[in-house]
Amino acid sequence: DKYLDSRADLGETYVYAMTAVINRTPLVESALSSEHEVEYGDAFPPDAPTDLVVLAEVGAARLLWEPSDAEDLAGYVVYRSSATEGWAALFDEPVRRLEFTDSGAASGRIYSYRVVAIDERGNVSEPSEEVQVRIP
């Protein structure tokens, strides 16, 4: 048989034990089973940010995007790649704002950008759509 604890809250730890009822009147039931601790972890990633726009500026790229609607959002991380470099995060800690300026972009180069959302448990969304830009 299965049991679903519909009142369990994400991020909480619960201890469960079971007994089998053979007869209700008179009550006949088994001994209590051993206890099992269950962490109801949040393994659900947030939705990806949408509508990524990259504006080319002299020696920089300014990125803007629409937010993820996750209630437990920790922030966003911007990734960049180029013809000579693979995808790499441009900063270590997630940021809460909905824009970022990549002032490390070199003039005359073409870069691709994408953004991910990260929740408070460290779950990472799928990346946003990729946007490519040439830096003037």
XYZ file of C-alpha atoms in Angstrom:
136
model
C 0.000 0.000 0.000
C 0.961 3.641 -0.425
C 0.515 6.699 1.728
C 0.846 10.334 0.674
C 1.378 12.878 3.431
C -0.418 15.797 1.786
C 0.435 18.102 4.701
C 4.226 17.720 4.380
C 6.124 20.944 3.736
C 9.105 21.160 1.400
C 12.401 21.426 3.219
C 11.141 19.744 6.396
C 12.215 16.406 7.889
C 9.624 13.875 9.072
C 9.794 10.593 10.985
C 7.306 7.882 10.008
C 6.410 4.508 11.531
C 3.655 2.153 10.398
C 1.294 -0.370 11.857
C -1.095 -2.734 10.099
C -4.719 -2.941 11.257
C -6.131 -6.423 10.819
C -9.483 -5.888 12.491
C -11.254 -2.730 13.680
C -13.675 -4.292 16.185
C -12.076 -5.488 18.322
C -8.951 -3.581 17.325
C -6.179 -5.924 16.216
C -3.023 -4.366 14.863
C 0.594 -5.237 14.332
C 3.512 -3.930 16.320
C 4.880 -0.555 15.294
C 7.447 -0.749 12.512
C 10.883 0.767 12.843
C 11.002 4.521 12.345
C 12.174 6.027 9.060
C 13.365 9.589 8.766
C 12.475 11.291 5.490
C 13.719 14.674 4.343
C 11.116 16.156 2.039
C 13.646 18.016 -0.034
C 12.942 20.571 -2.694
C 14.349 19.061 -5.872
C 12.257 21.200 -8.177
C 14.160 23.802 -10.194
C 12.667 27.231 -10.789
C 11.339 28.243 -14.193
C 13.950 29.637 -16.547
C 14.168 33.393 -17.031
C 12.568 34.510 -20.307
C 12.867 37.209 -22.949
C 16.626 37.690 -22.640
C 17.767 40.829 -24.462
C 21.427 41.767 -24.968
C 22.286 45.354 -25.857
C 25.746 45.881 -27.357
C 27.644 48.859 -25.978
C 31.225 49.931 -26.622
C 33.330 47.397 -24.699
C 30.335 45.937 -22.857
C 27.085 44.027 -23.183
C 24.010 44.914 -21.161
C 21.623 42.036 -20.482
C 17.974 42.299 -19.415
C 15.491 39.461 -18.819
C 12.075 38.659 -17.413
C 12.052 36.984 -13.996
C 11.426 33.426 -12.933
C 8.265 33.188 -10.828
C 9.755 30.834 -8.210
C 8.705 31.736 -4.661
C 12.068 30.598 -3.248
C 14.226 32.335 -5.835
C 17.812 33.036 -4.726
C 18.740 34.871 -7.926
C 20.253 34.577 -11.385
C 23.600 33.671 -12.913
C 24.701 34.909 -16.346
C 26.764 32.642 -18.604
C 28.865 33.732 -21.581
C 30.612 31.866 -24.392
C 32.550 32.824 -27.522
C 34.192 31.071 -30.452
C 37.324 30.527 -28.340
C 35.790 30.052 -24.870
C 33.149 27.618 -23.628
C 30.243 28.536 -21.363
C 31.372 30.140 -18.107
C 29.540 31.928 -15.304
C 30.404 35.619 -15.123
C 30.085 35.720 -11.308
C 29.960 33.227 -8.447
C 26.944 34.222 -6.372
C 23.419 34.636 -7.806
C 22.170 38.209 -8.216
C 18.566 39.274 -7.548
C 18.402 42.059 -10.132
C 16.990 41.530 -13.629
C 19.898 43.047 -15.506
C 23.645 42.709 -15.717
C 26.375 44.581 -17.578
C 29.257 42.483 -18.858
C 32.024 45.074 -18.829
C 34.603 42.365 -19.555
C 33.408 41.902 -23.134
C 36.091 42.755 -25.700
C 35.294 45.091 -28.592
C 35.011 43.380 -31.967
C 34.183 39.930 -30.523
C 30.966 37.941 -30.782
C 29.557 36.504 -27.555
C 26.614 34.277 -26.679
C 24.763 34.759 -23.417
C 22.207 32.841 -21.386
C 20.807 33.196 -17.869
C 19.704 30.606 -15.287
C 17.575 31.008 -12.170
C 18.647 29.388 -8.891
C 16.405 28.780 -5.894
C 17.343 28.865 -2.203
C 17.992 25.092 -2.190
C 20.473 25.367 -5.080
C 18.166 23.952 -7.760
C 19.114 25.420 -11.137
C 16.648 26.142 -13.940
C 17.118 25.301 -17.558
C 18.995 28.133 -19.273
C 17.136 30.966 -20.937
C 17.220 31.180 -24.690
C 20.673 31.941 -26.025
C 21.315 35.419 -27.419
C 24.343 36.354 -29.517
C 25.827 39.824 -29.921
C 28.863 41.519 -31.492
C 30.518 44.056 -29.204
C 31.325 47.372 -30.979
